[in-house]
mmCIF file of C-alpha atoms in Angstrom:
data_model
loop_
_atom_site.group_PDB
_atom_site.id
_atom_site.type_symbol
_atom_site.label_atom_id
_atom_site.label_comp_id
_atom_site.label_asym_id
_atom_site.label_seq_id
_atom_site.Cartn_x
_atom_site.Cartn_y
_atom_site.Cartn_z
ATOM 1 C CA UNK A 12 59.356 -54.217 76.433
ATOM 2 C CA UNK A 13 56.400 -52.183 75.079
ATOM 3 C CA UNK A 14 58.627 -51.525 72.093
ATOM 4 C CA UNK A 15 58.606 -55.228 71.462
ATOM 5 C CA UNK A 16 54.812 -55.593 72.237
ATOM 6 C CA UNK A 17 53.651 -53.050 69.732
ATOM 7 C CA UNK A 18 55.775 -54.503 66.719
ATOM 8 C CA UNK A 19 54.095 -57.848 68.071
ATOM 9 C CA UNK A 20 50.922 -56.529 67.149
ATOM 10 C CA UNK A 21 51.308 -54.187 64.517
ATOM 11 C CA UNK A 22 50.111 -55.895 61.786
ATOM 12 C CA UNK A 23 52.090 -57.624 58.704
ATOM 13 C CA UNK A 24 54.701 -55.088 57.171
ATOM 14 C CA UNK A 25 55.133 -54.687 53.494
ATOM 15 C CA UNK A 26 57.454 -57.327 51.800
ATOM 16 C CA UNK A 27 60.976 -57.031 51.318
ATOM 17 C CA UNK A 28 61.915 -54.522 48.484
ATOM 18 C CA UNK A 29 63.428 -56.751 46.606
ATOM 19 C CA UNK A 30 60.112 -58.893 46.872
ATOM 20 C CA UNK A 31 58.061 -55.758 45.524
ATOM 21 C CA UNK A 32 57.451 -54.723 42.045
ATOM 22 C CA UNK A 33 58.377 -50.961 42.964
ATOM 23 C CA UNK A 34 56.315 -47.338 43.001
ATOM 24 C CA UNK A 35 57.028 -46.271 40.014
ATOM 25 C CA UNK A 36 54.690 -47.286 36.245
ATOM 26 C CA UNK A 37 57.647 -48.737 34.659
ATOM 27 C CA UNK A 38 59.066 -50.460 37.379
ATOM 28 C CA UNK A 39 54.948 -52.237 38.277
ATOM 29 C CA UNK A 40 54.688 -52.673 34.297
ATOM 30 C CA UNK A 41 58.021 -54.396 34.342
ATOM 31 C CA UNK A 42 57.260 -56.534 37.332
ATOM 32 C CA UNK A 43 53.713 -57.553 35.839
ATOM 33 C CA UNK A 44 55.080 -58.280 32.490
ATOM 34 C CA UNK A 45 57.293 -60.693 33.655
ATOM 35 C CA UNK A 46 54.666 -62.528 36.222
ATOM 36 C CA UNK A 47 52.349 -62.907 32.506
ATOM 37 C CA UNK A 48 54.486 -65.970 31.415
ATOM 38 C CA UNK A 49 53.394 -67.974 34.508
ATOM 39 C CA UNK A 50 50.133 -67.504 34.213
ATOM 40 C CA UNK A 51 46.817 -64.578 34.496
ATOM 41 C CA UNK A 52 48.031 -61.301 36.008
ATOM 42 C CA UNK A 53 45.306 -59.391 37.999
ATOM 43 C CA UNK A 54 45.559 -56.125 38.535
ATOM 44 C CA UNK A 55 42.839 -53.766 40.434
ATOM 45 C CA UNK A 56 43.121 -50.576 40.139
ATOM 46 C CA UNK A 57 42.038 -48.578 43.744
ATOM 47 C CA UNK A 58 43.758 -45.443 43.416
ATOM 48 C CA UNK A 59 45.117 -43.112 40.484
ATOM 49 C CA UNK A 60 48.418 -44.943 38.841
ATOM 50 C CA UNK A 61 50.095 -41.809 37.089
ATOM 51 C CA UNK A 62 52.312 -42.466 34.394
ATOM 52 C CA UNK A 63 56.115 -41.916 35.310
ATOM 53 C CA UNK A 64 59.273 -43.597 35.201
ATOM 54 C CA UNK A 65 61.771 -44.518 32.905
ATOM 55 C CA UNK A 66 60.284 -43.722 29.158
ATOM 56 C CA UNK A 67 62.848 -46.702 27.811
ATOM 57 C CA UNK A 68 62.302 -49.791 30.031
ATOM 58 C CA UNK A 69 58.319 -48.393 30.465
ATOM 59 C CA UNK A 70 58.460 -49.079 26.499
ATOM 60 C CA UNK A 71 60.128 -52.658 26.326
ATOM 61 C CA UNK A 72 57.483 -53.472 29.362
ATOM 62 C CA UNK A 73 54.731 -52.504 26.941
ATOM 63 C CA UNK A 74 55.831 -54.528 24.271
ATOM 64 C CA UNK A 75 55.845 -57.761 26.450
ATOM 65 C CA UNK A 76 52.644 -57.159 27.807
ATOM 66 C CA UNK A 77 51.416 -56.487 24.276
ATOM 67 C CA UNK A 78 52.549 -60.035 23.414
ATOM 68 C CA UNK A 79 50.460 -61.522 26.669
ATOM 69 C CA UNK A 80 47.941 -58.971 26.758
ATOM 70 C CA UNK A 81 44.928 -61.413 26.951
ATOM 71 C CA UNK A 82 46.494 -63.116 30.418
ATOM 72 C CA UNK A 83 46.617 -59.432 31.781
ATOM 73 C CA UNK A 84 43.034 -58.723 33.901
ATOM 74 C CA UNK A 85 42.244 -55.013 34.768
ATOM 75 C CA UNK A 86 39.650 -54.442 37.054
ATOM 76 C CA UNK A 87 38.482 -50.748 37.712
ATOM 77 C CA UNK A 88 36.106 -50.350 40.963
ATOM 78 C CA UNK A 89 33.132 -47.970 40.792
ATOM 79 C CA UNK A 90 34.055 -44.389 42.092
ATOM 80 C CA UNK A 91 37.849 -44.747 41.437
ATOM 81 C CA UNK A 92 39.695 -42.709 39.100
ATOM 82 C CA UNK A 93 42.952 -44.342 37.927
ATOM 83 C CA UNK A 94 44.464 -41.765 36.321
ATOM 84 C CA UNK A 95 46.882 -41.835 32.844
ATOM 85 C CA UNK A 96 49.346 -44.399 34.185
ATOM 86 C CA UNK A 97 46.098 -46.305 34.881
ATOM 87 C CA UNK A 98 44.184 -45.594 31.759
ATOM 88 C CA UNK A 99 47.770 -46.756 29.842
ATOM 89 C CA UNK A 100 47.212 -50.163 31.713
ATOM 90 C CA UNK A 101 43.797 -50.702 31.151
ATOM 91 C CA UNK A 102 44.404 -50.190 26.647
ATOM 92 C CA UNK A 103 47.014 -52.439 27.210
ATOM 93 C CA UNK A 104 44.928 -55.335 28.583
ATOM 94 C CA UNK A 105 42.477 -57.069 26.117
ATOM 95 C CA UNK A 106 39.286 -55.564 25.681
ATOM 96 C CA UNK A 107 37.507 -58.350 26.995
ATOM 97 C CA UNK A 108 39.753 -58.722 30.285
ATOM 98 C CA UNK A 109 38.952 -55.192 31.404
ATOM 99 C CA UNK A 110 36.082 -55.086 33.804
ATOM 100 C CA UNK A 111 35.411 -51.778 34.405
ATOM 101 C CA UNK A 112 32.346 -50.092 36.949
ATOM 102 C CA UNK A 113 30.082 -48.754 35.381
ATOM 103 C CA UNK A 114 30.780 -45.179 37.803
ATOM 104 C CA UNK A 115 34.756 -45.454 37.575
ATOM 105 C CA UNK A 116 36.469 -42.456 35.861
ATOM 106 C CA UNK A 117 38.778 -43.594 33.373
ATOM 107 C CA UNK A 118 41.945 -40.547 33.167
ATOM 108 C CA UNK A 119 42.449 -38.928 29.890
ATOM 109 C CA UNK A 120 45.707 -39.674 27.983
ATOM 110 C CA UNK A 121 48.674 -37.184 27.234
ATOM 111 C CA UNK A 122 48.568 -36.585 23.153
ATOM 112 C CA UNK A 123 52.253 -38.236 23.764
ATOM 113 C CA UNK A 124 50.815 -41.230 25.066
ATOM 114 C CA UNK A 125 48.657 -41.901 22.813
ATOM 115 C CA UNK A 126 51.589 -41.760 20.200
ATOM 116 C CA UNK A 127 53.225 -43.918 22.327
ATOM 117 C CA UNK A 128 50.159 -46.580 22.254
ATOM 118 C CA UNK A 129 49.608 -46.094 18.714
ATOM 119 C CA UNK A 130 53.065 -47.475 18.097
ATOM 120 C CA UNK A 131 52.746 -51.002 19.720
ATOM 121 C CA UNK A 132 49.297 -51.440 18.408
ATOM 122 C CA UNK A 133 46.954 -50.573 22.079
ATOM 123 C CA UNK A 134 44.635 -48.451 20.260
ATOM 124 C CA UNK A 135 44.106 -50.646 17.368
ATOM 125 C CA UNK A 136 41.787 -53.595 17.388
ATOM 126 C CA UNK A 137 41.608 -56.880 14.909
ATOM 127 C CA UNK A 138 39.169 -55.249 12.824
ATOM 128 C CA UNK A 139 41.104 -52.022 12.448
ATOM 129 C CA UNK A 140 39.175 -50.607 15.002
ATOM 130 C CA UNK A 141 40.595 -47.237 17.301
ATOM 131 C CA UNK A 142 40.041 -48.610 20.348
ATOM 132 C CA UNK A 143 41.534 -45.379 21.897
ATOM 133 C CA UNK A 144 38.863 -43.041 20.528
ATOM 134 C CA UNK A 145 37.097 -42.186 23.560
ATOM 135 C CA UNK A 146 40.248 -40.863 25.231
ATOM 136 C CA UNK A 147 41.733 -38.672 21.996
ATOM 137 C CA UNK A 148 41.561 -34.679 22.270
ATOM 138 C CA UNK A 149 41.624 -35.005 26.582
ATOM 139 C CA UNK A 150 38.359 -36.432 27.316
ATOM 140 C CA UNK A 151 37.701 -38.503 30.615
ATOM 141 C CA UNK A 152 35.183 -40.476 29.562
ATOM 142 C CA UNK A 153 33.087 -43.000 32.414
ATOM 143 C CA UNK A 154 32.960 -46.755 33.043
ATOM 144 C CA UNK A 155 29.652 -46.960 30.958
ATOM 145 C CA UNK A 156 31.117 -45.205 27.793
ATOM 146 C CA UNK A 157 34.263 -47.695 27.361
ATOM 147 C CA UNK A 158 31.179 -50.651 28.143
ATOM 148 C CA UNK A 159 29.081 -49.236 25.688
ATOM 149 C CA UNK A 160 31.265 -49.033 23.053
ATOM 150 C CA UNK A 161 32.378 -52.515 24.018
ATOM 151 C CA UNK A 162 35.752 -51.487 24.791
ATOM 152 C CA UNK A 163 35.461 -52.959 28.469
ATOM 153 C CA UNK A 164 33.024 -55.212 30.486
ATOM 154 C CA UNK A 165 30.411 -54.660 33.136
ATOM 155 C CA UNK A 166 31.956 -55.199 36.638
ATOM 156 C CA UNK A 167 28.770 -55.932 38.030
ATOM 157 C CA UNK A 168 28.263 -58.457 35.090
ATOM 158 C CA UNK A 169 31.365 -60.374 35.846
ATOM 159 C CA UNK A 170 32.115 -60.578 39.268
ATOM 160 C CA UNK A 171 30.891 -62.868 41.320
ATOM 161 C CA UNK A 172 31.543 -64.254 44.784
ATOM 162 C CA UNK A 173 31.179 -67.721 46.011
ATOM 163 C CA UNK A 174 30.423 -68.332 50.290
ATOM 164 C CA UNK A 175 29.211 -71.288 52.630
ATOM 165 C CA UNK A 176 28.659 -74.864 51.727
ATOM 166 C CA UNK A 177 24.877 -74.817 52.832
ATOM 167 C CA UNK A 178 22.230 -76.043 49.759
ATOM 168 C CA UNK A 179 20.729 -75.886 47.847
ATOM 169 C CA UNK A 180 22.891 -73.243 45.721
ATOM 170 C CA UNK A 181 21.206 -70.140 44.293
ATOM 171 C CA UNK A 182 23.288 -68.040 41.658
ATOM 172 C CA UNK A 183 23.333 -64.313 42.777
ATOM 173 C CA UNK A 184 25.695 -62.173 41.343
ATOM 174 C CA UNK A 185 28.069 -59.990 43.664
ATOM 175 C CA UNK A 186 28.755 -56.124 42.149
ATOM 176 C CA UNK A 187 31.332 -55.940 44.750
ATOM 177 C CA UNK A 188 33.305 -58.879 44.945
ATOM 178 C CA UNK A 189 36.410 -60.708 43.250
ATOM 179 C CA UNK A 190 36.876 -61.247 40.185
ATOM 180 C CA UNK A 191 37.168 -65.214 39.344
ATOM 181 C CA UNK A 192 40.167 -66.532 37.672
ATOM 182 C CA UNK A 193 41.606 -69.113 35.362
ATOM 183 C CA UNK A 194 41.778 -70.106 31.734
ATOM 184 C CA UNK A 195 38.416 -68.252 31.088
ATOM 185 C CA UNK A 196 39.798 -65.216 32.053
ATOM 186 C CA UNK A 197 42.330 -65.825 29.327
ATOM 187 C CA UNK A 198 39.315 -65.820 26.732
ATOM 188 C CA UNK A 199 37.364 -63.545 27.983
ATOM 189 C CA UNK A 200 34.810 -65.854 29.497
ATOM 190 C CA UNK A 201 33.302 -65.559 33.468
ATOM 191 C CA UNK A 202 31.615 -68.097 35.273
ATOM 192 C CA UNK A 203 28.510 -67.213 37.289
ATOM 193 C CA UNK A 204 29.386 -68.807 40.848
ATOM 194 C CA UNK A 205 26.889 -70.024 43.398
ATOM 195 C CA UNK A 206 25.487 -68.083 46.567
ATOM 196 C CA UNK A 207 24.223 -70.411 49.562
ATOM 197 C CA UNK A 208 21.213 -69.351 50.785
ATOM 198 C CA UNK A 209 21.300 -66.545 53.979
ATOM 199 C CA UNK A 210 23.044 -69.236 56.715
ATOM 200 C CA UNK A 211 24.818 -68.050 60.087
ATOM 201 C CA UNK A 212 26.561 -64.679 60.147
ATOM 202 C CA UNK A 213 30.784 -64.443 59.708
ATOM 203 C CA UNK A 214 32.119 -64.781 62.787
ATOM 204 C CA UNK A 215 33.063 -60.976 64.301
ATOM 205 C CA UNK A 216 36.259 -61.607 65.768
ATOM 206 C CA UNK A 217 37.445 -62.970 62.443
ATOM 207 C CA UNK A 218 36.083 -59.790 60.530
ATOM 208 C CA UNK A 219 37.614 -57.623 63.045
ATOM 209 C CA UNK A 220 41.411 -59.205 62.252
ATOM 210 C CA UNK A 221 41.817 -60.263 65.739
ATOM 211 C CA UNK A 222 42.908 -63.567 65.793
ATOM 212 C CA UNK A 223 43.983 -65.934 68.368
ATOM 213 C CA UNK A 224 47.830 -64.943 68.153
ATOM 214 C CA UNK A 225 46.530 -61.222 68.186
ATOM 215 C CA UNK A 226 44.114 -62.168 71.064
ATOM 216 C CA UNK A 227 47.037 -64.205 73.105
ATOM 217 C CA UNK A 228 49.581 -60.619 72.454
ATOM 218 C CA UNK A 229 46.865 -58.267 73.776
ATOM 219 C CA UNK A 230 46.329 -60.532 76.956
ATOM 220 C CA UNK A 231 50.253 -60.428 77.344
ATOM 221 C CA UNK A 232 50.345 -56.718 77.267
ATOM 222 C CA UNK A 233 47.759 -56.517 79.300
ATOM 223 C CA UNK A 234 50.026 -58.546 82.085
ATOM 224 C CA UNK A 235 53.023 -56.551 81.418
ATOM 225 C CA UNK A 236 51.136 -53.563 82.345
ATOM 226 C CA UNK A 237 49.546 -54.405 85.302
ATOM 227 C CA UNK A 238 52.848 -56.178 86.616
ATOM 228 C CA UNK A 239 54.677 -52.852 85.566
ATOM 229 C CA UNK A 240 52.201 -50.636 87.601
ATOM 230 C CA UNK A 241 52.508 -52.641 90.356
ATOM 231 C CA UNK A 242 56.551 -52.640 90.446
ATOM 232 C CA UNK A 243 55.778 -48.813 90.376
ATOM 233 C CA UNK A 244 53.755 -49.010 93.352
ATOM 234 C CA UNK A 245 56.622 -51.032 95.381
ATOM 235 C CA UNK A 246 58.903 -48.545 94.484
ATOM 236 C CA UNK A 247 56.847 -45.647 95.561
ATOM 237 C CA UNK A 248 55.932 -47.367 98.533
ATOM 238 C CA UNK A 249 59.323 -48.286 100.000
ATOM 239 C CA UNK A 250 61.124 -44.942 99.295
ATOM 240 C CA UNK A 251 58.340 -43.300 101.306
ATOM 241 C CA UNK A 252 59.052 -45.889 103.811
ATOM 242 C CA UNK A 253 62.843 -45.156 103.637
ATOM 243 C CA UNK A 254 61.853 -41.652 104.475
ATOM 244 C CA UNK A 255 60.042 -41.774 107.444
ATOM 245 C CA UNK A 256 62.502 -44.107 109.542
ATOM 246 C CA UNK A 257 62.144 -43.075 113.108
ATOM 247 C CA UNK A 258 65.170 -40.981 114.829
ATOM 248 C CA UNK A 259 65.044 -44.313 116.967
ATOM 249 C CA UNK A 260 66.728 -45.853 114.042
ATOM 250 C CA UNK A 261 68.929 -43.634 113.034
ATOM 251 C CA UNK A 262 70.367 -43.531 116.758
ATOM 252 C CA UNK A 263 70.646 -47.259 116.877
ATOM 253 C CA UNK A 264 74.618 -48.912 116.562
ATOM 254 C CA UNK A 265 76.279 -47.868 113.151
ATOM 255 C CA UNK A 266 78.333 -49.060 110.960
ATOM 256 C CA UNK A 267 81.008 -51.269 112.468
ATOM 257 C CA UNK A 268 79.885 -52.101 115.331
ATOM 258 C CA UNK A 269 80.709 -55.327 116.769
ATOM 259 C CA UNK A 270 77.885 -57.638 117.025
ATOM 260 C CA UNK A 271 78.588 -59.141 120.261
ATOM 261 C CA UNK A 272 75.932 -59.198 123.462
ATOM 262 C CA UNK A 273 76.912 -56.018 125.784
ATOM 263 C CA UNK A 274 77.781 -56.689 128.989
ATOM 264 C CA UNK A 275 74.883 -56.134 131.969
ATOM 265 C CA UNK A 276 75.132 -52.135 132.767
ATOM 266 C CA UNK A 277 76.262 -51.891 136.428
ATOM 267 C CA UNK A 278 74.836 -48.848 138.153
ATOM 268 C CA UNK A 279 77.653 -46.722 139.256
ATOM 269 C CA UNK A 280 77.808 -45.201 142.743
ATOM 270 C CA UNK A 281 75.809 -41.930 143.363
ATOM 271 C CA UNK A 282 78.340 -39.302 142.685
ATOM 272 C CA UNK A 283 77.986 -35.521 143.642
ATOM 273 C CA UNK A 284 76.765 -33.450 140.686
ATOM 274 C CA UNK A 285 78.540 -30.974 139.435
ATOM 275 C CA UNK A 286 76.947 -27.707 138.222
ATOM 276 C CA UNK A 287 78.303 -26.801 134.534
ATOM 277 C CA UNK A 288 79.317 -23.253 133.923
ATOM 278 C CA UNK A 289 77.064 -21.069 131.948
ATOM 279 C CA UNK A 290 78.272 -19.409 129.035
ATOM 280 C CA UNK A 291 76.042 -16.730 127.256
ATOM 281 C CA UNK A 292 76.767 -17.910 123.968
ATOM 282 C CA UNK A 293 77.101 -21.585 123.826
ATOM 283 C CA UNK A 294 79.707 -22.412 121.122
ATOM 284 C CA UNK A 295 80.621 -26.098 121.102
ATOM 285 C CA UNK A 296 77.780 -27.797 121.723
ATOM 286 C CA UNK A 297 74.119 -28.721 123.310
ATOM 287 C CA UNK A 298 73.190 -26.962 126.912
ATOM 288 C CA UNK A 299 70.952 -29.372 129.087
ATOM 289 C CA UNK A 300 72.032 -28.184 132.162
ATOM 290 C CA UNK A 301 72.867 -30.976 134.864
ATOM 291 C CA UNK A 302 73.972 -34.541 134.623
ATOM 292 C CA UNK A 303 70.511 -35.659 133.958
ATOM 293 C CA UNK A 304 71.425 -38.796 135.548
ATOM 294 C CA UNK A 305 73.873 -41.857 135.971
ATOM 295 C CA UNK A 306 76.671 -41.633 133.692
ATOM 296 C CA UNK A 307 79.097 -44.419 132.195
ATOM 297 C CA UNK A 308 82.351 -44.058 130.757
ATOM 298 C CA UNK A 309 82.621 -43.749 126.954
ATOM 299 C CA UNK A 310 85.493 -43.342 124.345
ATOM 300 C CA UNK A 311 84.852 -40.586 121.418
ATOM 301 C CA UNK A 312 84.697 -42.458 118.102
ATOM 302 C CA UNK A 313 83.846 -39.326 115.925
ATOM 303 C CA UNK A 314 83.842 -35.688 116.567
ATOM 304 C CA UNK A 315 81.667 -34.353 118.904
ATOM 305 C CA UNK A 316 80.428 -31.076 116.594
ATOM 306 C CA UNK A 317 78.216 -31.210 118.532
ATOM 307 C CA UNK A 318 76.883 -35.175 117.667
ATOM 308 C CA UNK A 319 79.070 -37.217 116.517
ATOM 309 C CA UNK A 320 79.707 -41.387 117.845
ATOM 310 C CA UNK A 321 81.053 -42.809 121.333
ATOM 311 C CA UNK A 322 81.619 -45.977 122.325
ATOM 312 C CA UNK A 323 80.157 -48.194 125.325
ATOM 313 C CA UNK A 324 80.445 -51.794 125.692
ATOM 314 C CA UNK A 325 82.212 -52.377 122.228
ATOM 315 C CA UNK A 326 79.023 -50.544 120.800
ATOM 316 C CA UNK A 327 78.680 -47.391 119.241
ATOM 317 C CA UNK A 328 76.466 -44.758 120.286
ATOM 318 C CA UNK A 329 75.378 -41.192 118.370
ATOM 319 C CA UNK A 330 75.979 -38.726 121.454
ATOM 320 C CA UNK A 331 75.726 -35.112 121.943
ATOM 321 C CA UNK A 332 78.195 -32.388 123.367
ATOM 322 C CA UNK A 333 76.394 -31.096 126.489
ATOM 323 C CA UNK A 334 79.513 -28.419 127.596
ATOM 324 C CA UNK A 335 78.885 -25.943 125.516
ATOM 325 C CA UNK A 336 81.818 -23.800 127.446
ATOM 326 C CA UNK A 337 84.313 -26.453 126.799
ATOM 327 C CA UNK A 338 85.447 -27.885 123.163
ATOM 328 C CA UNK A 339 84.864 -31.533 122.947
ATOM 329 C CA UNK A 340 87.771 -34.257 123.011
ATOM 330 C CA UNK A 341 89.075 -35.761 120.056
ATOM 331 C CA UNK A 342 88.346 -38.976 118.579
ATOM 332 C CA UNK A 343 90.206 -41.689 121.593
ATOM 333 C CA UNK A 344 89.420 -39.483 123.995
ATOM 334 C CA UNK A 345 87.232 -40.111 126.981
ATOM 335 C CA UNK A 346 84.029 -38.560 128.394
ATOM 336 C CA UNK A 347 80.906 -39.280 130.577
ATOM 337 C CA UNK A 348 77.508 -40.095 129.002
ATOM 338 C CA UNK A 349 74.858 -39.918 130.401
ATOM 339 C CA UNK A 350 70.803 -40.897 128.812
ATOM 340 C CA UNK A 351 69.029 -37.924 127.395
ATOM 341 C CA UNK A 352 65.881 -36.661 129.471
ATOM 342 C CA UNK A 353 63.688 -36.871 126.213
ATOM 343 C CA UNK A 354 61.946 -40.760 126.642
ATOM 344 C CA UNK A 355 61.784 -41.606 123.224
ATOM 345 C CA UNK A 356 65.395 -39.493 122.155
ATOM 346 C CA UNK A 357 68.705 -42.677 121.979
ATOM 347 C CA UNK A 358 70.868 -39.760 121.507
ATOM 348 C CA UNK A 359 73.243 -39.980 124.738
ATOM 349 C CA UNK A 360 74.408 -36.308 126.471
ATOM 350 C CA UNK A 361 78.544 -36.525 126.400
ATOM 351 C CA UNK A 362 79.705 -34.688 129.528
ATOM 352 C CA UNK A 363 83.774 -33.920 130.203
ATOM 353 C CA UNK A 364 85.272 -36.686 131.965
ATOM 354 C CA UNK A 365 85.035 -36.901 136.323
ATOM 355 C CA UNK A 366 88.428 -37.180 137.185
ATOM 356 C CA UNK A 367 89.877 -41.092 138.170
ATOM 357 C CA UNK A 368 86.331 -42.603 136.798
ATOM 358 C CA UNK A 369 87.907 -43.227 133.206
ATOM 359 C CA UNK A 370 91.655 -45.005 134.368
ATOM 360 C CA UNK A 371 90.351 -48.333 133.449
ATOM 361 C CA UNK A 372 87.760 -47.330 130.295
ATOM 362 C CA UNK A 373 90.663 -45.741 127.870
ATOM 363 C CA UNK A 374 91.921 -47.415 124.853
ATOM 364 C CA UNK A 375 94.538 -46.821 122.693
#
């Protein structure tokens, strides 16, 4: 159940992987390259993109993104460091659709790569140009060098974001926001967008990602739990009950008795008591001296070791041996029983048998 409630809310998982373009440069550069001929490809890089993969298809990917390189949009964020598999990228995008902070560290290239880039024209620009110059001989040059030597753009110069609907409009550029898209990204052109003027602030549960299915899922699991502790607390509170059942009910009729309404007890003629032998070591069962008091007639359901089950009325009864001189009858045979002297005790005292009392009480 909580299994199901935390995948509920985990959020979104990562597309299918044959949705994805891959991990690996080659396999991205292939993916990319084949998005170009539907339209701009933008690509930001947040983290360093090393250069790996298959040397052949990363070659053939090049080529094609060569052909399209003006629909290909690399953005570089200020403080990031992308790397050579990043660097690679960013020559093979047009110089005027790479927008670049002016703080982001661009990776130096491998003396191999550059070879490589040579080859399909990335370091060479329509006026003959080595567009690759900064990053010859291992340097890592900044942002601001590639701007400078108008090899990139200025982030901050061509990003822009657009909020609200209030007016009037006031144009205020964005250093950290998205880059726009469209044809004019194609040419190398941005559009400045409008700002609103400062209007109501974003609404914090949508910042915070919770929304109302999120919101509805937490209120669930918040149910489940409660409902779960208290299930716990029934549980604990009926197995303590379980084990505190009085001796009363444990001495009440067992198990197969037969539910019928016992006949009115008759009080049976005062009888002369007779005194039970003393044994020093009582070995089959309970001394209690005397016949406490009247006694019925009772057949032995169970053995009498010393408690055991006699029955009285077509009712059982849990009885105790009170001769310990004299082994108990078996199961069918008859004895006296008598009430215990304890008040609260339903345990009965099982007494041998007076002679002629039990000719009418024995069943087979």
């Amino acid at each position: 159940m909580f299994s199901g409630v935390l995948v509920a809310l985990a959020p979104a998982a990562a597309p299918a992987a044959d949705e994805t373009c891959g991990v690996h440069f080659d396999q991205l550069l292939t993916c990319w390259s084949r998005s170009l001929g539907e339209g701009t490809v933008h690509v930001t890089l947040d983290r360093e993109l090393p250069l790996d993969g298959d040397a052949g298809k990363r070659k053939d990917a090049e080529r094609t993104v060569m052909a399209q390189r003006s629909a290909l949009v690399v953005e570089v964020p200020p403080g990031v460091r992308i790397g050579e598999g990043g660097t690679a990228l960013l020559m093979l995008a047009d110089p005027k659709t790479r927008v670049v902070a002016k703080g982001a560290v661009i990776g130096p290239l491998a003396p191999e790569t550059l070879t490589e880039l040579d080859g399909i024209g990335a370091c060479v620009s329509k006026e003959g140009k080595d567009t690759c110059a900064p990053l010859r001989e291992g340097r890592s040059p900044k942002g601001r060098d590639l701007i400078t030597a108008s090899l990139a753009v200025d982030l901050d110069r061509h990003t822009y974001t657009v909020s609200g609907s209030q007016d009037p409009p006031s144009v205020t550029p964005s250093p950290t926001g998205t880059t726009s898209s469209g044809k004019d990204d194609q040419k190398g052109k941005t559009e400045k967008a409008v700002t609103p003027a400062p209007g109501p602030g974003p609404d914090p549960v949508a910042e915070s990602g919770w929304d109302t299915a999120t919101q509805v899922l937490a209120v669930l699991c918040a149910v489940l739990v409660l409902l779960l502790g208290l299930l716990l607390f029934l549980i604990r509170r009926s197995s303590h009950a379980v084990g505190t059942l009085s001796r009363r009910a444990l001495a009440a009729p067992g198990v197969g008795a037969v539910p019928t309404v016992a006949a009115p007890r008759t009080r049976a003629p005062d009888e002369a008591t007779t005194r039970l032998r003393v044994t020093p070591t009582p070995r089959h069962g309970r001394r209690v001296g005397n016949v406490p008091g009247p006694v019925r007639a009772a057949v032995v359901r169970t053995e009498l070791h010393p408690q055991g089950y006699v029955e009285v009325d077509h009712v059982l009864y849990r009885a105790v041996w009170a001769e310990p001189g004299r082994p108990p009858p078996a199961p069918g045979g008859l004895v006296d029983v008598t009430d215990a002297r304890e008040r609260d005790s339903d345990v009965l005292y099982a007494f041998p048998p007076t002679t002629g009392r039990h000719a009418k009480a024995g069943r087979p």
